[in-house]
Amino acid sequence: MREIVLDTETTGLDPLRGDRLVEIGCVEIFNRMPTGQVYHQYINPERDMPAEAFAVHGLSTEFLADKPLFAEIADEFIEFIGDAPLVIHNASFDIGFINAELARLSRIAIPRERLVDTLLLARRKHPGVSNRLDDLCSRYAIDNSRRTKHGALLDAELLAEVYIDLIGARQSQLILAEVPSERGGVGGDTPRRQRPIALTPRVSDADLEAHRAFIALMGEKAIWNEYTAGA
């Protein structure tokens, strides 16, 4: 199954009050494994950058001045995500901004049924604790040392790793890789369970001696002599 892990950066917190997208980062995963395919784009928000937002992601008005408008990248963005489920941390925030940009272009909004909100998943799995992206990286031993500031593509890459751990897919992959199937799959034959106490032999010494005597009657060239030589 194809899924897209997505993150955005913005000029603020509320698209209904004039805040805009300034960066989109997407990571493709297939069957819960990153494929290496990504989509990344900085966007000119057509407005100034508040100091509070700049402190979060470090994207200045000057840096974004020559970047494309959302209208110029909308088609390639929509083509990349296709109809795949969108895996987003605090999905209502990001999808609110994306749909606001699509509405400005009279484009169809992305339905919320497509969203997989990792924040909600994390809260169910780890109730009563902080479930920010940094917290989840620490919890699952994912290296986030490059994350000195927020960045849409870097955060999407980290979230892809978190998501795989959060839903237990990485553990399942390790089990499939390390434990062979009952039909002799990866890694060779299925390990056989050993009895803690060996069964008592049902063939007595007298039975063995009678068997040897019977084989001896067949002559020295009988093939059964090969099997009784070490007995």
PDB file of C-alpha atoms in Angstrom:
ATOM      1  CA  MET A   1       0.000   0.000   0.000  1.00  0.00           C
ATOM      2  CA  ARG A   2       1.294   3.450  -0.936  1.00  0.00           C
ATOM      3  CA  GLU A   3       1.195   6.171   1.728  1.00  0.00           C
ATOM      4  CA  ILE A   4       2.556   9.716   1.818  1.00  0.00           C
ATOM      5  CA  VAL A   5       4.088  11.142   4.992  1.00  0.00           C
ATOM      6  CA  LEU A   6       3.620  14.914   4.857  1.00  0.00           C
ATOM      7  CA  ASP A   7       4.692  18.001   6.769  1.00  0.00           C
ATOM      8  CA  THR A   8       4.426  21.746   6.192  1.00  0.00           C
ATOM      9  CA  GLU A   9       5.847  24.999   7.479  1.00  0.00           C
ATOM     10  CA  THR A  10       3.780  28.191   7.572  1.00  0.00           C
ATOM     11  CA  THR A  11       3.835  31.873   8.439  1.00  0.00           C
ATOM     12  CA  GLY A  12       1.671  31.296  11.508  1.00  0.00           C
ATOM     13  CA  LEU A  13      -1.090  29.265  13.074  1.00  0.00           C
ATOM     14  CA  ASP A  14      -4.320  30.269  11.317  1.00  0.00           C
ATOM     15  CA  PRO A  15      -4.929  30.164   7.555  1.00  0.00           C
ATOM     16  CA  LEU A  16      -8.266  31.921   8.066  1.00  0.00           C
ATOM     17  CA  ARG A  17      -6.396  35.009   9.312  1.00  0.00           C
ATOM     18  CA  GLY A  18      -4.020  35.280   6.401  1.00  0.00           C
ATOM     19  CA  ASP A  19      -1.274  32.830   7.340  1.00  0.00           C
ATOM     20  CA  ARG A  20       0.177  30.908   4.395  1.00  0.00           C
ATOM     21  CA  LEU A  21       2.214  27.852   3.498  1.00  0.00           C
ATOM     22  CA  VAL A  22       5.949  28.373   2.994  1.00  0.00           C
ATOM     23  CA  GLU A  23       7.220  24.777   2.700  1.00  0.00           C
ATOM     24  CA  ILE A  24       5.891  21.308   1.888  1.00  0.00           C
ATOM     25  CA  GLY A  25       7.795  18.060   2.417  1.00  0.00           C
ATOM     26  CA  CYS A  26       6.518  14.604   1.450  1.00  0.00           C
ATOM     27  CA  VAL A  27       8.030  11.132   1.803  1.00  0.00           C
ATOM     28  CA  GLU A  28       6.607   8.145  -0.051  1.00  0.00           C
ATOM     29  CA  ILE A  29       6.342   4.840   1.769  1.00  0.00           C
ATOM     30  CA  PHE A  30       5.154   1.569   0.269  1.00  0.00           C
ATOM     31  CA  ASN A  31       4.074  -1.345   2.433  1.00  0.00           C
ATOM     32  CA  ARG A  32       5.344   0.635   5.443  1.00  0.00           C
ATOM     33  CA  MET A  33       8.855   1.109   4.006  1.00  0.00           C
ATOM     34  CA  PRO A  34      10.318   4.392   2.636  1.00  0.00           C
ATOM     35  CA  THR A  35      10.898   4.133  -1.121  1.00  0.00           C
ATOM     36  CA  GLY A  36      13.348   7.034  -1.403  1.00  0.00           C
ATOM     37  CA  GLN A  37      10.866   9.091  -3.424  1.00  0.00           C
ATOM     38  CA  VAL A  38      10.232  12.546  -1.937  1.00  0.00           C
ATOM     39  CA  TYR A  39       8.590  15.828  -2.832  1.00  0.00           C
ATOM     40  CA  HIS A  40       9.959  19.076  -1.415  1.00  0.00           C
ATOM     41  CA  GLN A  41       9.114  22.665  -2.221  1.00  0.00           C
ATOM     42  CA  TYR A  42       9.603  26.104  -0.688  1.00  0.00           C
ATOM     43  CA  ILE A  43       6.724  28.490  -1.433  1.00  0.00           C
ATOM     44  CA  ASN A  44       6.490  32.265  -1.667  1.00  0.00           C
ATOM     45  CA  PRO A  45       3.697  33.156   0.782  1.00  0.00           C
ATOM     46  CA  GLU A  46       3.109  36.606  -0.798  1.00  0.00           C
ATOM     47  CA  ARG A  47       3.403  38.245   2.613  1.00  0.00           C
ATOM     48  CA  ASP A  48       5.941  39.012   5.334  1.00  0.00           C
ATOM     49  CA  MET A  49       7.355  36.456   7.759  1.00  0.00           C
ATOM     50  CA  PRO A  50       6.466  37.085  11.427  1.00  0.00           C
ATOM     51  CA  ALA A  51       9.378  36.851  13.842  1.00  0.00           C
ATOM     52  CA  GLU A  52       7.686  34.069  15.801  1.00  0.00           C
ATOM     53  CA  ALA A  53       7.406  31.858  12.725  1.00  0.00           C
ATOM     54  CA  PHE A  54      10.955  32.675  11.580  1.00  0.00           C
ATOM     55  CA  ALA A  55      12.244  31.534  14.988  1.00  0.00           C
ATOM     56  CA  VAL A  56      10.612  28.132  14.408  1.00  0.00           C
ATOM     57  CA  HIS A  57      11.762  27.308  10.859  1.00  0.00           C
ATOM     58  CA  GLY A  58      14.296  29.991   9.898  1.00  0.00           C
ATOM     59  CA  LEU A  59      12.690  30.789   6.527  1.00  0.00           C
ATOM     60  CA  SER A  60      12.920  34.513   5.928  1.00  0.00           C
ATOM     61  CA  THR A  61      10.906  36.776   3.651  1.00  0.00           C
ATOM     62  CA  GLU A  62      14.077  37.381   1.613  1.00  0.00           C
ATOM     63  CA  PHE A  63      14.792  33.657   1.197  1.00  0.00           C
ATOM     64  CA  LEU A  64      11.243  32.934   0.010  1.00  0.00           C
ATOM     65  CA  ALA A  65      10.966  35.961  -2.307  1.00  0.00           C
ATOM     66  CA  ASP A  66      12.107  34.100  -5.437  1.00  0.00           C
ATOM     67  CA  LYS A  67      10.339  30.825  -4.674  1.00  0.00           C
ATOM     68  CA  PRO A  68       7.260  29.749  -6.678  1.00  0.00           C
ATOM     69  CA  LEU A  69       3.717  30.575  -5.618  1.00  0.00           C
ATOM     70  CA  PHE A  70       1.496  27.729  -4.478  1.00  0.00           C
ATOM     71  CA  ALA A  71      -0.514  28.165  -7.688  1.00  0.00           C
ATOM     72  CA  GLU A  72       2.619  27.272  -9.656  1.00  0.00           C
ATOM     73  CA  ILE A  73       3.317  24.031  -7.801  1.00  0.00           C
ATOM     74  CA  ALA A  74      -0.216  22.867  -7.013  1.00  0.00           C
ATOM     75  CA  ASP A  75      -0.444  20.432  -9.932  1.00  0.00           C
ATOM     76  CA  GLU A  76       2.867  18.697  -9.240  1.00  0.00           C
ATOM     77  CA  PHE A  77       2.061  18.472  -5.536  1.00  0.00           C
ATOM     78  CA  ILE A  78      -1.360  16.919  -6.190  1.00  0.00           C
ATOM     79  CA  GLU A  79       0.164  14.547  -8.734  1.00  0.00           C
ATOM     80  CA  PHE A  80       2.796  13.375  -6.244  1.00  0.00           C
ATOM     81  CA  ILE A  81       0.379  12.617  -3.412  1.00  0.00           C
ATOM     82  CA  GLY A  82      -2.145  11.034  -5.800  1.00  0.00           C
ATOM     83  CA  ASP A  83      -4.949   9.307  -3.919  1.00  0.00           C
ATOM     84  CA  ALA A  84      -2.702   7.833  -1.207  1.00  0.00           C
ATOM     85  CA  PRO A  85      -3.481   8.165   2.509  1.00  0.00           C
ATOM     86  CA  LEU A  86      -1.654  11.133   4.049  1.00  0.00           C
ATOM     87  CA  VAL A  87       0.273  10.442   7.260  1.00  0.00           C
ATOM     88  CA  ILE A  88       0.583  13.725   9.195  1.00  0.00           C
ATOM     89  CA  HIS A  89       1.443  14.675  12.769  1.00  0.00           C
ATOM     90  CA  ASN A  90      -1.398  16.870  14.053  1.00  0.00           C
ATOM     91  CA  ALA A  91      -3.086  16.472  10.687  1.00  0.00           C
ATOM     92  CA  SER A  92      -5.803  19.099  11.156  1.00  0.00           C
ATOM     93  CA  PHE A  93      -3.156  21.849  11.214  1.00  0.00           C
ATOM     94  CA  ASP A  94      -1.376  20.918   7.975  1.00  0.00           C
ATOM     95  CA  ILE A  95      -4.480  19.944   6.027  1.00  0.00           C
ATOM     96  CA  GLY A  96      -6.164  23.193   7.079  1.00  0.00           C
ATOM     97  CA  PHE A  97      -3.379  25.174   5.393  1.00  0.00           C
ATOM     98  CA  ILE A  98      -3.250  22.958   2.306  1.00  0.00           C
ATOM     99  CA  ASN A  99      -7.003  23.110   1.797  1.00  0.00           C
ATOM    100  CA  ALA A 100      -6.964  26.892   2.299  1.00  0.00           C
ATOM    101  CA  GLU A 101      -4.404  27.165  -0.506  1.00  0.00           C
ATOM    102  CA  LEU A 102      -6.455  24.866  -2.723  1.00  0.00           C
ATOM    103  CA  ALA A 103      -9.585  26.914  -1.999  1.00  0.00           C
ATOM    104  CA  ARG A 104      -7.817  30.070  -3.234  1.00  0.00           C
ATOM    105  CA  LEU A 105      -7.381  28.281  -6.559  1.00  0.00           C
ATOM    106  CA  SER A 106     -10.955  26.918  -6.567  1.00  0.00           C
ATOM    107  CA  ARG A 107      -9.525  23.399  -6.351  1.00  0.00           C
ATOM    108  CA  ILE A 108     -11.133  20.438  -4.594  1.00  0.00           C
ATOM    109  CA  ALA A 109     -10.172  20.082  -0.933  1.00  0.00           C
ATOM    110  CA  ILE A 110      -8.390  17.000   0.330  1.00  0.00           C
ATOM    111  CA  PRO A 111     -10.963  14.991   2.335  1.00  0.00           C
ATOM    112  CA  ARG A 112     -10.170  14.276   5.963  1.00  0.00           C
ATOM    113  CA  GLU A 113     -10.977  10.605   5.377  1.00  0.00           C
ATOM    114  CA  ARG A 114      -7.561  10.321   3.711  1.00  0.00           C
ATOM    115  CA  LEU A 115      -5.682  11.446   6.819  1.00  0.00           C
ATOM    116  CA  VAL A 116      -3.724   9.282   9.243  1.00  0.00           C
ATOM    117  CA  ASP A 117      -2.993  11.469  12.260  1.00  0.00           C
ATOM    118  CA  THR A 118       0.101  10.171  14.037  1.00  0.00           C
ATOM    119  CA  LEU A 119      -0.513  12.500  16.981  1.00  0.00           C
ATOM    120  CA  LEU A 120      -3.807  10.731  17.690  1.00  0.00           C
ATOM    121  CA  LEU A 121      -2.155   7.347  17.219  1.00  0.00           C
ATOM    122  CA  ALA A 122       0.610   8.319  19.646  1.00  0.00           C
ATOM    123  CA  ARG A 123      -1.842   9.604  22.254  1.00  0.00           C
ATOM    124  CA  ARG A 124      -3.707   6.290  22.168  1.00  0.00           C
ATOM    125  CA  LYS A 125      -0.519   4.262  22.433  1.00  0.00           C
ATOM    126  CA  HIS A 126       1.260   6.547  24.927  1.00  0.00           C
ATOM    127  CA  PRO A 127      -1.459   8.284  26.977  1.00  0.00           C
ATOM    128  CA  GLY A 128      -0.585  10.877  29.581  1.00  0.00           C
ATOM    129  CA  VAL A 129       2.817  11.847  28.136  1.00  0.00           C
ATOM    130  CA  SER A 130       4.071  14.373  25.592  1.00  0.00           C
ATOM    131  CA  ASN A 131       3.874  13.093  22.027  1.00  0.00           C
ATOM    132  CA  ARG A 132       5.643  15.806  20.073  1.00  0.00           C
ATOM    133  CA  LEU A 133       7.766  14.632  17.166  1.00  0.00           C
ATOM    134  CA  ASP A 134      10.972  15.105  19.175  1.00  0.00           C
ATOM    135  CA  ASP A 135       9.516  13.083  22.054  1.00  0.00           C
ATOM    136  CA  LEU A 136       8.572  10.235  19.720  1.00  0.00           C
ATOM    137  CA  CYS A 137      12.015  10.247  18.099  1.00  0.00           C
ATOM    138  CA  SER A 138      13.563   9.915  21.548  1.00  0.00           C
ATOM    139  CA  ARG A 139      11.094   7.197  22.539  1.00  0.00           C
ATOM    140  CA  TYR A 140      11.861   5.105  19.456  1.00  0.00           C
ATOM    141  CA  ALA A 141      15.621   5.842  19.389  1.00  0.00           C
ATOM    142  CA  ILE A 142      15.438   7.739  16.085  1.00  0.00           C
ATOM    143  CA  ASP A 143      18.298  10.174  15.501  1.00  0.00           C
ATOM    144  CA  ASN A 144      16.864  13.695  15.234  1.00  0.00           C
ATOM    145  CA  SER A 145      20.130  15.560  15.902  1.00  0.00           C
ATOM    146  CA  ARG A 146      19.814  17.393  12.557  1.00  0.00           C
ATOM    147  CA  ARG A 147      16.541  18.947  13.690  1.00  0.00           C
ATOM    148  CA  THR A 148      17.892  22.223  15.071  1.00  0.00           C
ATOM    149  CA  LYS A 149      14.899  23.983  13.472  1.00  0.00           C
ATOM    150  CA  HIS A 150      11.679  22.731  11.952  1.00  0.00           C
ATOM    151  CA  GLY A 151      11.906  21.775   8.282  1.00  0.00           C
ATOM    152  CA  ALA A 152       9.118  20.172   6.277  1.00  0.00           C
ATOM    153  CA  LEU A 153      11.155  17.523   4.459  1.00  0.00           C
ATOM    154  CA  LEU A 154      13.345  16.608   7.442  1.00  0.00           C
ATOM    155  CA  ASP A 155      10.296  16.398   9.693  1.00  0.00           C
ATOM    156  CA  ALA A 156       8.484  14.222   7.144  1.00  0.00           C
ATOM    157  CA  GLU A 157      11.497  11.885   6.997  1.00  0.00           C
ATOM    158  CA  LEU A 158      11.599  11.627  10.790  1.00  0.00           C
ATOM    159  CA  LEU A 159       7.841  11.136  10.973  1.00  0.00           C
ATOM    160  CA  ALA A 160       8.057   8.288   8.453  1.00  0.00           C
ATOM    161  CA  GLU A 161      10.478   6.503  10.794  1.00  0.00           C
ATOM    162  CA  VAL A 162       8.272   7.251  13.811  1.00  0.00           C
ATOM    163  CA  TYR A 163       5.147   6.042  12.009  1.00  0.00           C
ATOM    164  CA  ILE A 164       6.721   2.694  11.135  1.00  0.00           C
ATOM    165  CA  ASP A 165       7.601   2.161  14.808  1.00  0.00           C
ATOM    166  CA  LEU A 166       4.332   3.596  16.096  1.00  0.00           C
ATOM    167  CA  ILE A 167       2.202   1.050  14.251  1.00  0.00           C
ATOM    168  CA  GLY A 168       4.609  -1.816  14.994  1.00  0.00           C
ATOM    169  CA  ALA A 169       5.545  -2.336  11.345  1.00  0.00           C
ATOM    170  CA  ARG A 170       9.300  -2.315  11.963  1.00  0.00           C
ATOM    171  CA  GLN A 171       9.014  -5.130  14.531  1.00  0.00           C
ATOM    172  CA  SER A 172       6.924  -7.164  12.103  1.00  0.00           C
ATOM    173  CA  GLN A 173       9.497  -6.638   9.356  1.00  0.00           C
ATOM    174  CA  LEU A 174      12.308  -7.778  11.659  1.00  0.00           C
ATOM    175  CA  ILE A 175      10.376 -10.899  12.629  1.00  0.00           C
ATOM    176  CA  LEU A 176       9.728 -11.748   8.978  1.00  0.00           C
ATOM    177  CA  ALA A 177      13.384 -11.136   8.124  1.00  0.00           C
ATOM    178  CA  GLU A 178      14.879 -13.112  10.990  1.00  0.00           C
ATOM    179  CA  VAL A 179      12.439 -15.979  11.597  1.00  0.00           C
ATOM    180  CA  PRO A 180      11.985 -18.413   8.668  1.00  0.00           C
ATOM    181  CA  SER A 181       8.579 -19.621   7.636  1.00  0.00           C
ATOM    182  CA  GLU A 182       7.283 -23.112   8.359  1.00  0.00           C
ATOM    183  CA  ARG A 183       7.938 -23.973   4.720  1.00  0.00           C
ATOM    184  CA  GLY A 184      11.634 -23.174   4.868  1.00  0.00           C
ATOM    185  CA  GLY A 185      11.591 -19.454   4.007  1.00  0.00           C
ATOM    186  CA  VAL A 186      14.201 -16.808   4.673  1.00  0.00           C
ATOM    187  CA  GLY A 187      17.212 -18.066   6.553  1.00  0.00           C
ATOM    188  CA  GLY A 188      16.798 -21.817   5.848  1.00  0.00           C
ATOM    189  CA  ASP A 189      14.775 -24.543   7.502  1.00  0.00           C
ATOM    190  CA  THR A 190      12.455 -23.875  10.375  1.00  0.00           C
ATOM    191  CA  PRO A 191      14.205 -24.420  13.734  1.00  0.00           C
ATOM    192  CA  ARG A 192      13.060 -27.696  15.293  1.00  0.00           C
ATOM    193  CA  ARG A 193      12.003 -27.767  18.909  1.00  0.00           C
ATOM    194  CA  GLN A 194      14.049 -30.135  21.087  1.00  0.00           C
ATOM    195  CA  ARG A 195      12.440 -32.334  23.731  1.00  0.00           C
ATOM    196  CA  PRO A 196      13.718 -31.461  27.220  1.00  0.00           C
ATOM    197  CA  ILE A 197      13.821 -35.202  28.033  1.00  0.00           C
ATOM    198  CA  ALA A 198      14.614 -37.725  25.312  1.00  0.00           C
ATOM    199  CA  LEU A 199      12.076 -40.488  24.695  1.00  0.00           C
ATOM    200  CA  THR A 200      12.921 -43.938  26.058  1.00  0.00           C
ATOM    201  CA  PRO A 201      14.104 -46.211  23.184  1.00  0.00           C
ATOM    202  CA  ARG A 202      11.454 -48.770  22.214  1.00  0.00           C
ATOM    203  CA  VAL A 203      13.979 -51.164  20.641  1.00  0.00           C
ATOM    204  CA  SER A 204      15.705 -53.361  23.227  1.00  0.00           C
ATOM    205  CA  ASP A 205      19.220 -54.756  23.001  1.00  0.00           C
ATOM    206  CA  ALA A 206      17.697 -58.204  22.365  1.00  0.00           C
ATOM    207  CA  ASP A 207      15.738 -56.784  19.414  1.00  0.00           C
ATOM    208  CA  LEU A 208      18.921 -55.294  17.941  1.00  0.00           C
ATOM    209  CA  GLU A 209      20.809 -58.579  18.310  1.00  0.00           C
ATOM    210  CA  ALA A 210      18.005 -60.521  16.640  1.00  0.00           C
ATOM    211  CA  HIS A 211      18.025 -57.987  13.785  1.00  0.00           C
ATOM    212  CA  ARG A 212      21.789 -58.376  13.274  1.00  0.00           C
ATOM    213  CA  ALA A 213      21.425 -62.163  13.178  1.00  0.00           C
ATOM    214  CA  PHE A 214      18.704 -61.898  10.549  1.00  0.00           C
ATOM    215  CA  ILE A 215      20.828 -59.572   8.371  1.00  0.00           C
ATOM    216  CA  ALA A 216      23.779 -61.989   8.665  1.00  0.00           C
ATOM    217  CA  LEU A 217      21.675 -64.698   6.970  1.00  0.00           C
ATOM    218  CA  MET A 218      21.512 -62.524   3.822  1.00  0.00           C
ATOM    219  CA  GLY A 219      25.258 -62.813   3.207  1.00  0.00           C
ATOM    220  CA  GLU A 220      28.156 -60.369   3.217  1.00  0.00           C
ATOM    221  CA  LYS A 221      26.977 -58.510   0.075  1.00  0.00           C
ATOM    222  CA  ALA A 222      23.583 -57.550   1.454  1.00  0.00           C
ATOM    223  CA  ILE A 223      23.190 -53.736   1.502  1.00  0.00           C
ATOM    224  CA  TRP A 224      21.705 -53.877   5.000  1.00  0.00           C
ATOM    225  CA  ASN A 225      25.161 -54.621   6.369  1.00  0.00           C
ATOM    226  CA  GLU A 226      26.087 -50.964   5.714  1.00  0.00           C
ATOM    227  CA  TYR A 227      23.398 -49.820   8.142  1.00  0.00           C
ATOM    228  CA  THR A 228      24.253 -52.265  10.903  1.00  0.00           C
ATOM    229  CA  ALA A 229      28.036 -51.776  10.763  1.00  0.00           C
ATOM    230  CA  GLY A 230      28.016 -48.972  13.344  1.00  0.00           C
ATOM    231  CA  ALA A 231      25.142 -50.213  15.407  1.00  0.00           C
TER     232      ALA A 231
END
